[in-house]
């Protein structure tokens, strides 16, 4: 059986990868192939802090390879039409078809059409030499990379020209027989792939791996499938292999836009992986625990070259992310009942839990505060406009869920006394939120800055609903806000600031747009509190919102459903939680 030709999953995703904005990539790979008009570019999902320390410098860095054209036998660029699949890009030119596929995570294979053709590109590298079967280009200095090209076709031309200090131009011409190919190996390492395999075998192997990945996913209702398998494509192509501080194979929030492992993103990603690969799911948790600090703190993010535990903007403070690790770990356990995993992670999570209560409760009232806006994951939310620290209902809700999960974990591993204690503490923190933050007059839980209420209305002010521990009359008031069209029940709910709040801005990140993780958490909260109909309505609207687009984005306009200009493409947790909601919707309609 040929997966390349017959896999229904691969056929379903034909041309779904739009190379103008979405990279063709592969599990474990740092390579991202794009196409602009008739030429291609290869960017690397690597930050290169040693060259450019600014946190988003890699987004502006020129591609490693650009202006990559296929040419005719005379070196003239050819027009190209592409057809993309998860496992290959077919490039149709007047001189025949070139097919690009991954040989391994560092190596692209180009199957050449028989006859005389060629290829040219520019590479932002500073050295190069040719040899009998290809050549080697290098970046030297603080960051070292090698680009090695090798072909088994006869070379009719092979030239590297230097166009400047860090720009080389390559021209090659081929006289290819059927089955000849070119390898493009891009690597920081010093061992190069120069053995050219048979292209059919490489393409078939890539097809098989992708097919098996999709086939392992639980089936969902037909109308959801196009977006569902695309979401699974994101969940596999967004993975990078381990390197230095990136201690495990890990999912990027977006290979194009966010290179690194962010703490709470990793937890949402793990939820999706638990349906197909438990080790991968658990590794998303382990990579954060690998970097737990002496005092129990878990970093905001992990990059190849180090971890983020402190930032100096917009305020100088330690930075982490919402405590959802225990909540996630329990969901993983419910899937495979692996007690050993709970034993592995219990103590680190207990240390993390006590870090919150010992270092983040300045007024000692048993409710914690954020000291850095980014610790909330809601970077620019108006909740932080009045300054830090902020004692907020979302954080204390997560802590309640964490205590509840710790109680279940402790019980499962036989730590009975601990379990009792965590269960009591979970109830206590929920009670404290009601006493300190609940406002009967407005029907909101207010966040507090130095004891003063922050009067901005966000879904996070409704989050205590998630604890499942509120008196019914309070829960009813929260759900009334949530389902009020003037506030949160827009066409594509839930906006991250109430629509009728003066600070509502539907295009700016956490100041108005709809985020899939917020909806996912609310769906769960509504369900456990007994609002099954509202939960279903929110779930279905969320699925409809994601399903409107070819790609899956970081956040959405809550009224039009469109992509705000700055929202990242191929976004991990939106894909992961779309998967979650789609599976749930298909199980219980
Ligand atoms: C942004 C988000 C944050 C997320 C990170 C990576 O900073 O505000 O919540 O963890 O991107 O996706």
XYZ file of C-alpha atoms and ligand atoms in Angstrom:
601
model
C 0.000 0.000 0.000
C 1.270 3.457 -0.847
C 0.426 6.010 1.822
C 1.714 8.726 -0.472
C -1.003 8.002 -2.996
C -3.859 6.639 -0.944
C -3.906 8.093 2.562
C -7.275 9.825 3.012
C -5.750 12.091 5.658
C -3.049 13.378 3.356
C -5.561 13.928 0.585
C -7.892 15.799 2.905
C -5.091 18.222 3.711
C -4.131 18.872 0.080
C -3.172 22.542 -0.270
C -4.182 23.333 3.288
C -0.629 24.488 3.992
C -0.534 27.881 2.325
C 3.190 28.455 1.997
C 2.862 32.240 1.923
C 2.156 32.307 5.658
C 2.265 28.715 6.869
C 5.546 26.819 6.878
C 6.033 23.346 5.497
C 7.857 21.715 8.385
C 8.228 18.366 10.091
C 8.175 16.846 13.546
C 11.412 17.732 15.310
C 12.602 20.093 12.610
C 13.828 23.674 12.892
C 13.413 24.127 9.150
C 10.444 26.014 7.744
C 9.851 26.245 4.010
C 7.853 29.185 2.624
C 7.015 30.264 -0.882
C 6.719 33.764 -2.325
C 5.620 34.037 -5.948
C 7.984 31.763 -7.866
C 10.617 31.322 -5.214
C 11.059 29.651 -1.862
C 12.684 30.570 1.416
C 13.890 28.518 4.358
C 13.740 30.044 7.818
C 14.947 28.459 11.039
C 12.869 28.134 14.202
C 15.822 29.157 16.335
C 16.355 32.328 18.324
C 20.121 32.903 18.103
C 20.256 34.932 21.339
C 24.042 35.079 21.022
C 23.735 37.252 17.932
C 20.593 39.201 18.711
C 19.454 39.206 22.330
C 16.146 40.975 21.722
C 13.321 38.607 22.480
C 11.628 38.799 19.078
C 14.707 39.479 16.916
C 14.333 36.108 15.197
C 11.055 37.206 13.645
C 12.873 39.949 11.751
C 15.984 37.937 10.902
C 16.241 37.315 7.145
C 15.598 33.722 6.081
C 18.678 31.514 5.990
C 17.901 30.696 2.362
C 15.864 32.946 0.097
C 15.139 33.630 -3.539
C 15.333 29.890 -4.076
C 14.250 29.328 -7.689
C 14.146 26.244 -9.853
C 15.641 27.053 -13.235
C 15.813 25.669 -16.726
C 19.029 24.218 -18.144
C 20.293 27.732 -18.923
C 19.832 28.958 -15.353
C 16.682 30.985 -16.092
C 14.152 31.009 -13.221
C 11.045 28.953 -13.894
C 7.488 29.805 -12.898
C 6.155 27.342 -10.343
C 2.797 26.046 -9.105
C 2.796 24.184 -5.819
C 0.530 21.574 -4.304
C 1.192 20.999 -0.622
C 0.573 18.013 1.636
C 1.790 17.352 5.179
C 4.560 15.111 3.812
C 5.597 16.813 0.554
C 5.420 19.895 -1.619
C 4.948 19.235 -5.316
C 6.452 22.013 -7.450
C 5.210 22.015 -11.036
C 7.380 23.884 -13.539
C 7.555 23.926 -17.347
C 10.716 21.797 -17.013
C 8.962 19.155 -14.940
C 8.055 18.421 -11.349
C 10.364 18.952 -8.383
C 9.140 17.381 -5.129
C 10.337 18.599 -1.737
C 10.090 16.364 1.328
C 11.900 15.900 4.628
C 14.560 13.196 4.704
C 15.148 13.854 8.387
C 14.539 16.803 10.708
C 17.601 18.665 9.385
C 17.427 17.641 5.754
C 15.199 18.493 2.821
C 15.194 16.231 -0.175
C 14.375 17.583 -3.625
C 13.362 14.964 -6.174
C 14.546 16.257 -9.546
C 12.728 15.926 -12.865
C 14.753 14.029 -15.465
C 16.698 16.196 -17.906
C 18.505 19.509 -17.731
C 17.336 21.858 -15.016
C 18.912 23.852 -12.225
C 18.471 25.775 -9.065
C 19.627 29.037 -7.571
C 19.328 30.655 -4.156
C 20.851 33.215 -1.855
C 22.004 32.192 1.602
C 22.762 34.484 4.534
C 25.996 32.734 5.306
C 29.580 33.923 5.201
C 31.657 31.148 3.614
C 31.185 28.617 0.891
C 33.012 26.148 -1.318
C 31.870 23.721 -3.973
C 32.933 20.127 -4.421
C 32.286 17.270 -6.849
C 28.686 16.529 -5.716
C 27.613 19.884 -4.292
C 29.116 22.147 -1.698
C 29.217 23.478 1.844
C 28.160 26.955 2.994
C 28.774 28.133 6.523
C 27.904 30.754 9.039
C 30.879 31.280 11.326
C 31.227 33.458 14.409
C 28.940 33.458 17.437
C 26.295 31.258 15.883
C 27.524 28.494 13.605
C 25.379 26.851 11.000
C 26.207 24.723 7.974
C 24.253 24.323 4.788
C 25.346 21.358 2.760
C 23.928 20.470 -0.647
C 24.599 17.203 -2.393
C 23.200 15.632 -5.522
C 23.596 12.363 -7.375
C 22.612 14.044 -10.663
C 25.439 15.105 -12.943
C 26.334 18.714 -12.173
C 26.521 20.908 -15.260
C 27.170 24.016 -13.208
C 28.147 24.566 -9.584
C 29.089 28.062 -8.445
C 28.992 30.016 -5.234
C 29.395 33.793 -5.456
C 29.827 36.075 -2.523
C 27.442 39.029 -2.733
C 28.515 40.593 0.563
C 29.869 39.777 4.000
C 26.987 37.488 4.882
C 25.351 36.731 1.585
C 26.274 33.964 -0.838
C 24.576 33.164 -4.108
C 24.446 29.634 -5.397
C 23.906 28.462 -8.985
C 23.683 24.798 -9.850
C 22.708 23.007 -13.039
C 21.684 19.351 -13.251
C 21.563 16.656 -15.840
C 19.250 14.324 -13.931
C 18.230 10.729 -14.515
C 14.885 9.471 -13.224
C 15.175 9.036 -9.453
C 17.971 11.576 -8.973
C 17.678 14.003 -6.110
C 19.331 16.781 -4.174
C 19.741 16.919 -0.402
C 19.821 20.178 1.481
C 21.172 19.596 4.975
C 21.065 22.547 7.396
C 22.704 21.841 10.715
C 24.692 23.281 13.622
C 26.562 19.972 13.843
C 29.695 18.913 12.016
C 28.490 15.617 10.605
C 26.842 16.089 7.239
C 24.300 14.001 5.340
C 25.815 13.512 1.930
C 24.338 10.164 0.996
C 21.521 10.744 -1.463
C 18.610 8.342 -0.956
C 15.968 7.234 -3.461
C 13.287 9.936 -3.388
C 10.331 7.551 -3.640
C 11.341 5.815 -0.435
C 11.798 9.106 1.429
C 8.437 10.460 0.293
C 6.675 7.212 1.131
C 8.262 7.073 4.586
C 7.205 10.663 5.326
C 3.692 9.816 4.109
C 3.562 6.744 6.331
C 4.582 8.640 9.449
C 2.047 11.375 8.849
C -0.677 8.877 8.013
C -0.072 6.959 11.226
C -0.128 10.155 13.253
C -3.562 11.132 11.879
C -4.887 7.581 12.059
C -4.100 7.435 15.796
C -6.358 10.426 16.525
C -9.847 9.590 17.793
C -12.362 10.103 14.971
C -14.740 13.062 15.157
C -17.946 14.067 13.369
C -17.456 14.664 9.626
C -18.174 18.418 9.606
C -15.319 18.947 12.055
C -12.764 16.809 10.255
C -11.108 19.308 7.924
C -10.124 21.615 10.769
C -9.545 18.692 13.119
C -6.877 17.036 10.973
C -5.373 20.399 10.186
C -5.132 20.961 13.959
C -3.365 17.617 14.262
C -1.039 18.733 11.479
C -0.144 21.779 13.591
C 0.415 19.547 16.626
C 2.997 17.452 14.804
C 4.721 19.947 12.541
C 5.086 22.373 15.481
C 7.396 20.020 17.376
C 11.129 20.637 17.694
C 13.719 18.154 18.855
C 15.726 18.662 22.034
C 18.762 20.939 22.167
C 20.522 22.255 25.327
C 17.833 23.698 27.655
C 15.145 22.319 25.376
C 15.522 19.019 27.185
C 12.660 17.157 25.532
C 10.924 17.047 22.208
C 8.610 20.020 22.528
C 5.750 21.811 20.829
C 6.167 25.472 19.868
C 3.209 27.818 20.384
C 3.885 28.799 16.766
C 7.057 27.848 14.901
C 6.884 31.126 13.008
C 6.041 33.450 15.832
C 6.879 31.950 19.222
C 9.993 29.791 19.297
C 10.340 28.280 22.745
C 8.301 26.410 25.319
C 5.959 28.575 27.332
C 4.712 27.053 30.509
C 0.957 27.139 30.202
C 1.029 26.608 26.445
C 2.864 23.350 27.143
C 0.059 22.187 29.432
C -2.629 22.855 26.834
C -0.526 21.095 24.196
C -0.190 18.080 26.493
C -3.970 17.728 26.631
C -4.135 17.056 22.892
C -1.126 14.726 22.845
C -2.704 12.533 25.500
C -5.042 11.201 22.806
C -2.208 9.953 20.597
C 1.108 9.711 22.426
C 1.328 9.692 26.222
C 5.096 10.071 26.315
C 4.930 13.193 24.204
C 2.145 14.526 26.435
C 4.156 13.895 29.593
C 7.324 15.362 28.098
C 5.547 18.701 27.663
C 5.198 18.726 31.455
C 8.647 17.320 32.174
C 10.461 19.957 30.175
C 9.180 22.581 32.621
C 9.961 20.496 35.687
C 13.488 19.961 34.318
C 13.984 23.683 34.935
C 12.229 24.079 38.248
C 14.203 26.524 40.414
C 15.622 25.812 43.879
C 12.746 27.658 45.549
C 10.107 25.684 43.614
C 9.377 28.308 40.981
C 8.784 27.110 37.401
C 10.019 29.403 34.604
C 7.818 31.394 32.284
C 9.493 29.878 29.231
C 12.320 27.604 28.106
C 14.517 28.374 25.102
C 17.450 26.426 23.658
C 19.924 28.823 25.290
C 18.267 29.286 28.682
C 15.107 29.886 30.652
C 13.052 32.995 31.391
C 12.580 33.495 35.131
C 12.773 37.290 35.330
C 11.948 40.149 32.979
C 12.610 43.855 33.209
C 9.664 45.039 31.108
C 6.965 46.261 31.558
C 8.033 45.907 35.210
C 11.087 44.284 36.757
C 9.987 41.067 38.482
C 10.163 37.299 38.515
C 8.002 35.798 35.806
C 6.190 32.499 35.570
C 2.845 31.304 34.212
C -0.531 30.179 35.632
C -0.388 27.097 37.880
C -2.186 24.597 35.675
C 0.353 21.783 35.854
C -1.453 19.592 38.404
C -4.777 20.087 36.624
C -3.104 18.895 33.405
C -1.279 16.003 35.045
C -4.553 14.691 36.401
C -6.170 14.769 32.958
C -3.215 12.771 31.643
C -3.632 10.276 34.458
C -7.322 9.867 33.687
C -6.289 8.770 30.218
C -3.704 6.081 31.050
C -3.801 5.541 34.845
C -0.024 5.648 35.023
C 0.580 5.945 38.737
C 4.316 6.045 38.239
C 3.914 9.356 36.423
C 2.009 10.830 39.356
C 4.740 9.599 41.689
C 7.330 11.203 39.437
C 5.772 14.647 39.450
C 4.049 14.869 42.841
C 6.861 16.321 44.890
C 7.956 18.932 42.327
C 4.358 20.101 42.027
C 4.029 20.325 45.807
C 7.146 22.542 45.856
C 5.699 24.671 43.083
C 2.441 24.997 44.944
C 4.172 26.191 48.084
C 6.248 28.671 46.053
C 2.999 30.441 45.219
C 1.799 30.699 48.798
C 5.158 31.583 50.356
C 6.415 34.116 47.778
C 3.265 35.571 46.293
C 0.957 36.468 49.141
C 2.241 39.832 50.353
C -0.704 40.621 52.616
C -0.841 37.080 54.005
C -4.599 36.737 53.405
C -4.274 33.312 51.797
C -4.963 34.655 48.284
C -2.026 35.023 45.904
C -1.051 37.808 43.582
C 0.814 38.140 40.312
C 3.954 40.265 40.434
C 4.568 40.374 36.731
C 1.765 40.803 34.153
C 3.199 38.018 31.978
C 2.902 35.545 34.870
C -0.832 35.636 34.248
C -0.345 34.643 30.599
C -2.583 37.658 29.890
C 0.288 39.974 29.037
C -1.451 43.245 28.171
C -4.809 42.735 29.900
C -6.219 45.954 31.387
C -6.263 44.052 34.688
C -2.629 45.146 35.045
C -3.067 48.770 33.922
C -3.055 50.060 37.478
C 0.260 48.406 38.322
C 1.473 45.268 40.065
C 1.017 43.253 42.206
C -2.525 42.165 41.476
C -4.465 39.674 43.570
C -6.704 38.247 40.919
C -9.606 35.812 40.660
C -8.084 33.841 37.767
C -4.883 33.070 39.677
C -6.694 31.994 42.809
C -9.064 29.895 40.724
C -6.093 28.082 39.165
C -4.644 27.569 42.628
C -7.941 26.073 43.773
C -7.890 23.704 40.778
C -4.274 22.887 41.574
C -5.091 22.048 45.192
C -8.019 19.948 44.055
C -5.796 18.053 41.587
C -3.075 17.647 44.217
C -5.678 16.063 46.499
C -6.599 13.565 43.783
C -2.968 12.853 42.935
C -2.037 12.369 46.602
C -4.946 9.975 47.028
C -3.927 7.992 43.928
C -0.348 7.525 45.156
C -1.374 6.661 48.695
C -0.519 9.936 50.456
C -3.765 10.038 52.368
C -2.999 12.759 54.882
C -1.694 15.043 52.199
C -4.820 14.380 50.185
C -7.033 15.498 53.077
C -5.015 18.648 53.554
C -5.115 19.620 49.881
C -8.852 19.036 49.701
C -9.458 21.294 52.696
C -7.216 23.973 51.232
C -9.046 23.842 47.914
C -12.326 24.562 49.673
C -10.743 27.274 51.773
C -9.304 29.248 48.888
C -12.645 29.191 47.069
C -14.334 30.479 50.253
C -11.722 33.212 50.602
C -12.328 34.425 47.063
C -16.007 34.821 47.907
C -15.229 36.752 51.092
C -12.536 39.019 49.673
C -13.311 39.472 45.976
C -17.029 38.928 45.495
C -19.153 42.050 45.034
C -22.848 41.431 45.547
C -23.838 44.758 44.016
C -22.219 44.207 40.614
C -22.146 40.418 40.599
C -18.391 40.274 39.843
C -15.268 38.963 41.503
C -12.918 41.951 41.408
C -9.160 41.806 41.116
C -7.376 43.859 43.754
C -4.343 46.119 43.552
C -3.074 46.940 47.048
C -6.528 46.261 48.460
C -8.346 48.456 45.902
C -10.751 47.006 43.345
C -9.765 47.105 39.691
C -12.973 47.953 37.905
C -12.406 46.345 34.548
C -14.733 43.546 33.499
C -13.083 40.510 31.958
C -13.998 36.816 31.791
C -11.254 36.307 34.376
C -13.519 38.027 36.862
C -15.940 35.141 36.280
C -13.315 32.397 36.625
C -14.214 31.326 40.198
C -17.036 29.516 38.396
C -14.380 26.958 37.415
C -13.890 25.899 41.030
C -17.306 24.252 41.133
C -17.522 25.493 44.715
C -19.686 28.594 44.481
C -23.157 29.002 45.969
C -25.748 28.717 43.220
C -26.909 32.311 43.497
C -23.356 33.538 42.824
C -22.801 31.120 39.950
C -26.109 32.249 38.401
C -24.998 35.873 38.466
C -21.690 34.984 36.764
C -23.427 33.002 34.056
C -25.841 35.905 33.535
C -22.853 38.170 32.782
C -21.281 35.566 30.546
C -24.424 35.127 28.455
C -25.266 38.823 28.255
C -24.775 39.981 24.614
C -23.797 43.465 25.827
C -20.948 41.993 27.838
C -19.515 38.620 26.839
C -21.996 36.793 24.635
C -20.872 38.224 21.312
C -21.276 36.398 18.025
C -17.944 34.655 18.672
C -17.638 34.650 22.446
C -15.840 35.111 24.811
C -14.146 38.526 24.466
C -11.326 38.971 26.965
C -12.776 42.335 28.016
C -16.538 42.947 28.212
C -17.807 44.508 25.012
C -19.406 47.397 26.858
C -16.366 48.096 29.013
C -14.553 51.340 28.073
C -11.315 49.409 27.736
C -12.652 46.867 25.228
C -10.399 46.714 22.155
C -11.275 43.728 19.917
C -7.991 43.757 17.970
C -5.456 43.854 20.772
C -4.393 40.572 22.350
C -5.835 40.280 25.854
C -7.783 43.549 25.662
C -10.774 42.139 23.782
C -10.085 39.261 21.356
C -11.485 35.773 21.880
C -8.956 33.121 22.957
C -9.597 29.405 22.689
C -8.014 28.499 26.034
C -10.297 30.927 27.890
C -13.292 29.321 26.221
C -12.047 25.834 26.962
C -11.644 26.627 30.660
C -15.088 28.240 30.777
C -16.713 25.269 29.028
C -15.273 23.008 31.704
C -16.352 25.354 34.486
C -19.870 25.670 33.136
C -20.225 21.946 32.817
C -19.045 21.121 36.300
C -21.274 23.825 37.786
C -24.391 22.467 36.096
C -24.801 24.824 33.119
C -24.595 22.104 30.494
C -26.573 24.047 27.877
C -24.398 27.122 28.100
C -21.300 24.909 28.039
C -22.510 23.241 24.856
C -23.398 26.536 23.233
C -19.989 27.972 24.008
C -18.248 24.825 22.797
C -20.147 24.825 19.507
C -19.535 28.509 18.875
C -15.848 28.014 19.585
C -15.665 25.132 17.125
C -17.511 27.243 14.552
C -15.132 30.156 15.065
C -12.006 28.082 14.478
C -13.678 26.223 11.606
C -14.287 29.458 9.638
C -10.608 29.791 8.727
C -8.055 27.793 6.759
C -5.425 28.373 9.442
C -5.791 28.270 13.240
C -4.883 31.503 14.978
C -3.728 32.781 18.307
C -6.867 34.869 18.900
C -9.949 36.137 17.077
C -12.164 39.181 16.751
C -15.138 38.455 19.050
C -17.724 40.087 16.801
C -16.577 39.379 13.234
C -14.620 36.197 13.942
C -11.764 37.543 11.798
C -8.054 37.298 12.497
C -6.750 40.488 14.122
C -3.628 41.675 12.258
C -1.131 40.701 14.940
C -2.530 37.274 15.864
C 0.061 34.524 15.309
C -0.588 31.819 12.665
C -0.526 28.010 13.254
C -1.160 28.490 16.950
C -0.571 25.512 19.203
C -3.033 25.793 22.050
C -5.862 26.902 19.734
C -5.201 23.727 17.727
C -4.849 21.552 20.847
C -8.044 22.809 22.440
C -9.998 22.729 19.190
C -9.058 19.043 19.174
C -10.259 18.665 22.755
C -13.572 20.348 22.071
C -14.081 18.489 18.778
C -13.551 15.127 20.473
C -15.919 16.087 23.233
C -18.558 17.364 20.819
C -18.381 14.136 18.846
C -18.769 11.979 21.958
C -21.743 13.772 23.468
C -23.879 15.925 21.253
C 1.897 35.478 24.696
C 0.684 35.153 25.565
C 1.046 34.106 26.605
C 1.615 32.884 25.914
C 2.783 33.250 25.001
C 3.202 32.107 24.125
O 2.892 36.079 25.442
O 0.197 36.315 26.180
O -0.086 33.740 27.347
O 2.019 31.961 26.875
O 2.403 34.303 24.128
O 2.120 31.642 23.382
